[in-house]
PDB file of C-alpha atoms in Angstrom:
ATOM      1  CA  UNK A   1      63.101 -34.701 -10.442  1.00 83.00           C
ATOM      2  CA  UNK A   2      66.635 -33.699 -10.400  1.00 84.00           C
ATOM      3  CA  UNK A   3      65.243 -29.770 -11.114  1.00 85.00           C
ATOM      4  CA  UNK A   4      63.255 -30.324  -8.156  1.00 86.00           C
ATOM      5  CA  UNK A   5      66.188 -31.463  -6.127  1.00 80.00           C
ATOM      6  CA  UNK A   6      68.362 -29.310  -7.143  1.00 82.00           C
ATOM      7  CA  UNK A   7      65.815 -26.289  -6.051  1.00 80.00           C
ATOM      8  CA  UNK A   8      65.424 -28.102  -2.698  1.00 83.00           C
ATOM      9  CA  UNK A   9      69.308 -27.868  -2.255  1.00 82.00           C
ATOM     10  CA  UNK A  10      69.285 -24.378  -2.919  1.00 81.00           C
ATOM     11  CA  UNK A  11      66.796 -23.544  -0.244  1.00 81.00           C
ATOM     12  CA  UNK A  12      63.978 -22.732  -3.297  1.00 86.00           C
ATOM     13  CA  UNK A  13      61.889 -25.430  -1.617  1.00 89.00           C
ATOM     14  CA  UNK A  14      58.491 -23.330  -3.178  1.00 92.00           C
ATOM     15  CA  UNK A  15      59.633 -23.796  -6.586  1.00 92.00           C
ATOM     16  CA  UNK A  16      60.933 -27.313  -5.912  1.00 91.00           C
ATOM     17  CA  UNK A  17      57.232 -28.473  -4.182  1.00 92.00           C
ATOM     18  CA  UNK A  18      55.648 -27.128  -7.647  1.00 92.00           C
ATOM     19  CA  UNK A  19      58.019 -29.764  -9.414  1.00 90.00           C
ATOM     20  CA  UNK A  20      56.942 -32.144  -7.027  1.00 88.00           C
ATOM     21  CA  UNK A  21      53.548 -31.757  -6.624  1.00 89.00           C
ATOM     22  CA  UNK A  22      53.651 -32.422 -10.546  1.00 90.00           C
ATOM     23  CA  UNK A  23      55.904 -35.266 -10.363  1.00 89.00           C
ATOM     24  CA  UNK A  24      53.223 -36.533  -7.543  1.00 91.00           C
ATOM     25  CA  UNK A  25      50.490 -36.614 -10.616  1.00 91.00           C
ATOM     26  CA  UNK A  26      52.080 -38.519 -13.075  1.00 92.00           C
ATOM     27  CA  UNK A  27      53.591 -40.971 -10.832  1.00 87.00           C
ATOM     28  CA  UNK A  28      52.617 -44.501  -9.774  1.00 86.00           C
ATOM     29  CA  UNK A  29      55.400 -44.561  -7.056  1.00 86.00           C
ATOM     30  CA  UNK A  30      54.475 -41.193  -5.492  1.00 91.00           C
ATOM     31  CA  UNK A  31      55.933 -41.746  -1.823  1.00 93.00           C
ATOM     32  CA  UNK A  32      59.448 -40.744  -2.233  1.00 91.00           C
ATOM     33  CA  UNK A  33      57.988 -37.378  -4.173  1.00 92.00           C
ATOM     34  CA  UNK A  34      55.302 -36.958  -1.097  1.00 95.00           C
ATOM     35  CA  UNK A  35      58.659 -37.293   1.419  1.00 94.00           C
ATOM     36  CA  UNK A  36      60.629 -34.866  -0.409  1.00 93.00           C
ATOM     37  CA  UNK A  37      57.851 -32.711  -0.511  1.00 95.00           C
ATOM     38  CA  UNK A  38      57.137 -32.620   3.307  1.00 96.00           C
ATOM     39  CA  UNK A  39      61.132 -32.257   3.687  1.00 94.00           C
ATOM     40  CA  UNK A  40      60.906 -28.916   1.799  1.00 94.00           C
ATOM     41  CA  UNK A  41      56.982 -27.704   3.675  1.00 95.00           C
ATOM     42  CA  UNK A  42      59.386 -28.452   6.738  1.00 95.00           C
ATOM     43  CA  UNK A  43      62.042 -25.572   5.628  1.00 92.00           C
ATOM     44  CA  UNK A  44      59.420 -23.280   4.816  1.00 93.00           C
ATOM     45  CA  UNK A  45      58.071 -23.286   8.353  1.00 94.00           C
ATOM     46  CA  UNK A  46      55.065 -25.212   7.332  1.00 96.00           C
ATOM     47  CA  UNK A  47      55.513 -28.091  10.307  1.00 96.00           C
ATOM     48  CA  UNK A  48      51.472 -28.811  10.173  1.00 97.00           C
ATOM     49  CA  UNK A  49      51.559 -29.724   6.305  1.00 97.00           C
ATOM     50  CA  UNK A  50      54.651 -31.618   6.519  1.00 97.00           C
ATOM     51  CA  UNK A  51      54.286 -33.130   9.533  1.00 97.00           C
ATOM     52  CA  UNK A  52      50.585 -34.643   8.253  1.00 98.00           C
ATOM     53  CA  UNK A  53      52.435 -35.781   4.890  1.00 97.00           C
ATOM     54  CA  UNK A  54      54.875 -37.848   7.352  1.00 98.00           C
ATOM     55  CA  UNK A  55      52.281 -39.221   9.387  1.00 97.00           C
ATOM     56  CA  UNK A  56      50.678 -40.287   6.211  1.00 97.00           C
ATOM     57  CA  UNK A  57      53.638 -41.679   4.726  1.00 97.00           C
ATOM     58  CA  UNK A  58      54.346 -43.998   7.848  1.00 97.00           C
ATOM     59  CA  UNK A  59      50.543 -45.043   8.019  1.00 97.00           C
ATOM     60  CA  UNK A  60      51.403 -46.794   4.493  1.00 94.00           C
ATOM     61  CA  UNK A  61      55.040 -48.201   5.109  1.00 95.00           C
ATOM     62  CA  UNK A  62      55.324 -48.185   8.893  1.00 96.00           C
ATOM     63  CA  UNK A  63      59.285 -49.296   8.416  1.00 95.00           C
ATOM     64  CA  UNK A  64      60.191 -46.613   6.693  1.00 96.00           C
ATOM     65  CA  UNK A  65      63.501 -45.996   8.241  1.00 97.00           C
ATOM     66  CA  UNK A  66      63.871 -42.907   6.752  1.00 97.00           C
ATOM     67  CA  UNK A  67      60.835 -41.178   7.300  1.00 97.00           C
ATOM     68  CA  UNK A  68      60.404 -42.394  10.887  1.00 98.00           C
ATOM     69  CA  UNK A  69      63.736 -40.624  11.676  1.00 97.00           C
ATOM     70  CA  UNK A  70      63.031 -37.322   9.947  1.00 97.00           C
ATOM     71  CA  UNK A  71      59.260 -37.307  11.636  1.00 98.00           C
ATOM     72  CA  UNK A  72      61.118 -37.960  15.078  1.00 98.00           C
ATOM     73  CA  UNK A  73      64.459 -35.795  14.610  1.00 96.00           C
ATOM     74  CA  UNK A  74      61.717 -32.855  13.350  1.00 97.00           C
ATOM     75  CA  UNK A  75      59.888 -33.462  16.604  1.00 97.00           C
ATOM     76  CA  UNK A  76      62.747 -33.338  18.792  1.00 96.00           C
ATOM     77  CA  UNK A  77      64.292 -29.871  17.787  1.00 93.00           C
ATOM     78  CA  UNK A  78      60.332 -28.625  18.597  1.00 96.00           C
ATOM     79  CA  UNK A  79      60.038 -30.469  21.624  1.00 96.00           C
ATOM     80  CA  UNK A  80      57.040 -32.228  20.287  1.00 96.00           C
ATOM     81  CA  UNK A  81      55.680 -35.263  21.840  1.00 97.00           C
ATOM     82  CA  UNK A  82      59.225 -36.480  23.002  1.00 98.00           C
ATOM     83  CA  UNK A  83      57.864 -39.774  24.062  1.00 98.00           C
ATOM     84  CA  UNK A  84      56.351 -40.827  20.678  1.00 97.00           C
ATOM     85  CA  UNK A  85      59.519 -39.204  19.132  1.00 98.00           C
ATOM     86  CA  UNK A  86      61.267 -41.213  21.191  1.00 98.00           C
ATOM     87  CA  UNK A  87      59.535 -44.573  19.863  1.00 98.00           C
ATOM     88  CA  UNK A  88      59.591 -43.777  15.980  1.00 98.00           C
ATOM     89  CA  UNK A  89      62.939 -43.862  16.313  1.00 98.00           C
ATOM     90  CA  UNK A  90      63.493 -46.756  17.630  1.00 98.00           C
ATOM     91  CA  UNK A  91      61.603 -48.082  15.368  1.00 98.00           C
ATOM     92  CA  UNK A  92      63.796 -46.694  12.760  1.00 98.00           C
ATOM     93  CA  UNK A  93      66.667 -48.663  14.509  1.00 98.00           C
ATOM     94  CA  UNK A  94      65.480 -51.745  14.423  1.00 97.00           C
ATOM     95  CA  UNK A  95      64.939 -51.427  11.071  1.00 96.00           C
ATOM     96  CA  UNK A  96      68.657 -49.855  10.725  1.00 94.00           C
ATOM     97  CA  UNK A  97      70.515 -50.516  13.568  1.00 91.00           C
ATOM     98  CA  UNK A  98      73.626 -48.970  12.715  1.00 94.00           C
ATOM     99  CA  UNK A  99      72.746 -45.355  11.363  1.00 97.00           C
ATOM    100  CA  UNK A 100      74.677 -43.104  12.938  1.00 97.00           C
ATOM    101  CA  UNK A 101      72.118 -40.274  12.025  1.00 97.00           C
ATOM    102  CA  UNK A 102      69.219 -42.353  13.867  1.00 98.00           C
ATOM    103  CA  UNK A 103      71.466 -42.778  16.950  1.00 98.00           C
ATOM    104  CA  UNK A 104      71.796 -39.321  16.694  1.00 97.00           C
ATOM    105  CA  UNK A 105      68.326 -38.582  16.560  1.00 98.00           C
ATOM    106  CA  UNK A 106      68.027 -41.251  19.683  1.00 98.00           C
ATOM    107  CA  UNK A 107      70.286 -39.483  21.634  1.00 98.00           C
ATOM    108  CA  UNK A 108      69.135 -36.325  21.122  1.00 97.00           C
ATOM    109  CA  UNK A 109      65.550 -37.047  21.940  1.00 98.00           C
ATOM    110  CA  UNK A 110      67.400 -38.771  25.459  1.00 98.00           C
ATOM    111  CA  UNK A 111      69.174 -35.483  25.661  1.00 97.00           C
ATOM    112  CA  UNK A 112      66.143 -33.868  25.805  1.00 96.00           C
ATOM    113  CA  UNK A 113      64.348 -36.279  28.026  1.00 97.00           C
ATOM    114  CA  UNK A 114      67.155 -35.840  30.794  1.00 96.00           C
ATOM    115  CA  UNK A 115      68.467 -39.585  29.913  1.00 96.00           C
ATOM    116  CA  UNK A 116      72.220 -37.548  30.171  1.00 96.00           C
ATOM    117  CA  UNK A 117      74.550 -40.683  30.242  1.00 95.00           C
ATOM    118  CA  UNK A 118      72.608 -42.360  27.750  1.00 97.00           C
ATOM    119  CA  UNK A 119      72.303 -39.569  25.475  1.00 97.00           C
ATOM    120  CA  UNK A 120      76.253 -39.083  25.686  1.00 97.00           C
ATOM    121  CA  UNK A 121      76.876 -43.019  24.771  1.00 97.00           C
ATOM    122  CA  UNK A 122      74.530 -42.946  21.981  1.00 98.00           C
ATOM    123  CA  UNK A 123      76.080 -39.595  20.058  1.00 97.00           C
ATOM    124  CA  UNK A 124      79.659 -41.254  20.948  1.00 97.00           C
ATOM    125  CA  UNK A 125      77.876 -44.521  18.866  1.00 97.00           C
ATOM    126  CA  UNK A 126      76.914 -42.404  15.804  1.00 98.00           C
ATOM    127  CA  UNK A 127      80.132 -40.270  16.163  1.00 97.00           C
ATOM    128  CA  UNK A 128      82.167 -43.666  15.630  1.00 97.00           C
ATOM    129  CA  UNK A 129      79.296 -44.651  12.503  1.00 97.00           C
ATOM    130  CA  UNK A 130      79.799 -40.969  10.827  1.00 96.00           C
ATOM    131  CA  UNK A 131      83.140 -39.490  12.442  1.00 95.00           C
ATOM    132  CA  UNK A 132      83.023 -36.709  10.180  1.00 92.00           C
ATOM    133  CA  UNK A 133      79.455 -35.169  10.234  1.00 95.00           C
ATOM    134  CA  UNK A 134      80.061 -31.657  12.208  1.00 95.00           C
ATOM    135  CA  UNK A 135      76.046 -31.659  13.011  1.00 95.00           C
ATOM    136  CA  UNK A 136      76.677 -34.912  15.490  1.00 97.00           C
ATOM    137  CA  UNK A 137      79.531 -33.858  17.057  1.00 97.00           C
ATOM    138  CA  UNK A 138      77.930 -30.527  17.792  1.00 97.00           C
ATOM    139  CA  UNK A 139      75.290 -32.153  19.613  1.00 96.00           C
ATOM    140  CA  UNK A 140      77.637 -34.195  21.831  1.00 97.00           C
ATOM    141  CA  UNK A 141      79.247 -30.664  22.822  1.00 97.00           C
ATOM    142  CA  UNK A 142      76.007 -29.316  23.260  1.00 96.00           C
ATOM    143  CA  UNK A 143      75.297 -31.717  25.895  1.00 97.00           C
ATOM    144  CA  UNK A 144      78.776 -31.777  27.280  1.00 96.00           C
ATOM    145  CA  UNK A 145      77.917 -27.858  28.029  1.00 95.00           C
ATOM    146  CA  UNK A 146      74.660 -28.178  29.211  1.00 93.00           C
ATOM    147  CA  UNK A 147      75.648 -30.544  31.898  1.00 93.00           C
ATOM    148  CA  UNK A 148      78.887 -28.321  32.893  1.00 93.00           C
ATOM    149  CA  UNK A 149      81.425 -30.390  31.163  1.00 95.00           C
ATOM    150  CA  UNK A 150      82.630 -27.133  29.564  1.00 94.00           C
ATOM    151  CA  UNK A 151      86.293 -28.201  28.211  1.00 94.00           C
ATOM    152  CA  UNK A 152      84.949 -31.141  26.983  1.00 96.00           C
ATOM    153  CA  UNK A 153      82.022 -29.208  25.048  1.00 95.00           C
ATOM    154  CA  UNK A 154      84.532 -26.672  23.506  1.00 95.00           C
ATOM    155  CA  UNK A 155      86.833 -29.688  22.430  1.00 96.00           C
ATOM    156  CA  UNK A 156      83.829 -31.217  20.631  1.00 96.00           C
ATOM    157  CA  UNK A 157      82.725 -27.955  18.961  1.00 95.00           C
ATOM    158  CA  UNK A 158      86.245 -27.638  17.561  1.00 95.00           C
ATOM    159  CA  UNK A 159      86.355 -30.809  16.071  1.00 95.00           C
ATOM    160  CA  UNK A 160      82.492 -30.332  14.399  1.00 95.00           C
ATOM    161  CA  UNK A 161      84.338 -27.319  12.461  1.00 94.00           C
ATOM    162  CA  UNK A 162      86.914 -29.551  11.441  1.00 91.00           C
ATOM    163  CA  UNK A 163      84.107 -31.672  10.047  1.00 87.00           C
ATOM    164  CA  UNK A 164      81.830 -31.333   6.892  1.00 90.00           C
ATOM    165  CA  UNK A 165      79.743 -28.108   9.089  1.00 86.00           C
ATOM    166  CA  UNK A 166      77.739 -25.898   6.730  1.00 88.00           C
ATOM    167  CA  UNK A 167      78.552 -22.127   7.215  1.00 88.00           C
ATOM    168  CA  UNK A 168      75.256 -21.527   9.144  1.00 89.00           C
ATOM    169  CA  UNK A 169      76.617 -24.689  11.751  1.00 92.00           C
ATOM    170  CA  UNK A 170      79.878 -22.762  11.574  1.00 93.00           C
ATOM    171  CA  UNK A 171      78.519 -20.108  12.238  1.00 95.00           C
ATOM    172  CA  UNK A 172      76.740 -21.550  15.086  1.00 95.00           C
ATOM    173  CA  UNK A 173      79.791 -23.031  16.527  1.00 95.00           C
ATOM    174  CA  UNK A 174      81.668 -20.441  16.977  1.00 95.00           C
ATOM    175  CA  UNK A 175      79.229 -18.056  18.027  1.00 95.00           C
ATOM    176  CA  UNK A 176      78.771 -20.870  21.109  1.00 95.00           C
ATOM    177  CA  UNK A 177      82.936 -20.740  21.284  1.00 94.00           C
ATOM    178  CA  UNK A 178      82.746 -16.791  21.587  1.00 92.00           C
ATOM    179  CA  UNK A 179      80.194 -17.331  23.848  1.00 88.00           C
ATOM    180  CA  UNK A 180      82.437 -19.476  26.645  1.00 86.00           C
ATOM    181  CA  UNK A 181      85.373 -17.674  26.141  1.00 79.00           C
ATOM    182  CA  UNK A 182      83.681 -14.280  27.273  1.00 75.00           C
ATOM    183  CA  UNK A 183      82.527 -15.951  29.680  1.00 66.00           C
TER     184      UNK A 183
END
């Protein structure tokens, strides 16, 4: 298990899903394995399989917090059935009502939806829950600049590099920075 983990960390999600697929086998509580799995068919551009592995997941334990928010967050970022998106997640939240990563997920999904003002008060909520996570904070500048509040996106993308931001999301960042100032 922590082999397999450790795999998944480093991106070797085919080597990792081998580890879990045998873990799945031997198991009699195979549903975290079966998440994990679809988490890693996800980041090998396999949406279908992992997306079916979710579905399945939540058809057993329809409160799974967890997997209701990565099935929803995953559907967002493809524009997938925003609507039902939209409802797992709030499902999630009333199972967890003060994850800052499910608000996120909520207002992203509003964000996406055209709900602006909500979307803005519901990153500012799970900004305040996880004021460090750089990923969040990015979003809230990403919708500050999509809705012209330029300043107010560029103040927000600083402060996501100030936060825990992998080097792809800082990479991101500041290619969106470079972007506005040569503007």
């Amino acid at each position: 298990f922590l082999i397999a983990n450790n795999y998944r960390g480093q991106n070797r999600c085919d080597k990792a899903i081998k580890i879990y697929d045998e873990l799945i086998k031997v198991s009699v509580n195979k549903d975290n394995f079966y998440y994990l799995k679809a988490i890693c068919l996800d980041k090998l551009n396999k949406w279908e399989d992992s997306k079916k592995i979710l579905v399945e997941l939540i058809s057993r334990k329809p409160n799974d917090a967890y997997v209701l928010n990565y099935l929803s967050y995953s559907m967002a970022i493809r524009n997938e059935d925003l609507i039902h998106a939209k409802r797992l997640i709030n499902k999630a939240l009333k199972v967890e009502k003060n994850n800052g990563f499910f608000l996120d997920t909520l207002g992203w999904i509003q964000f996406k939806l055209n709900d602006i003002d909500k979307a803005i008060i519901t990153i500012q909520q799970a900004i305040e829950l996880e004021p460090n996570n750089s990923e969040i904070i990015d979003h809230l500048g990403d919708i500050y600049y999509k809705t012209g509040r330029k300043k107010e996106a560029i103040y927000e993308w600083k402060r996501a590099l100030n936060g825990n931001a992998n080097n792809k999301l800082k990479k991101d960042i500041r290619s969106k920075l470079n972007e506005i100032i040569n503007d």
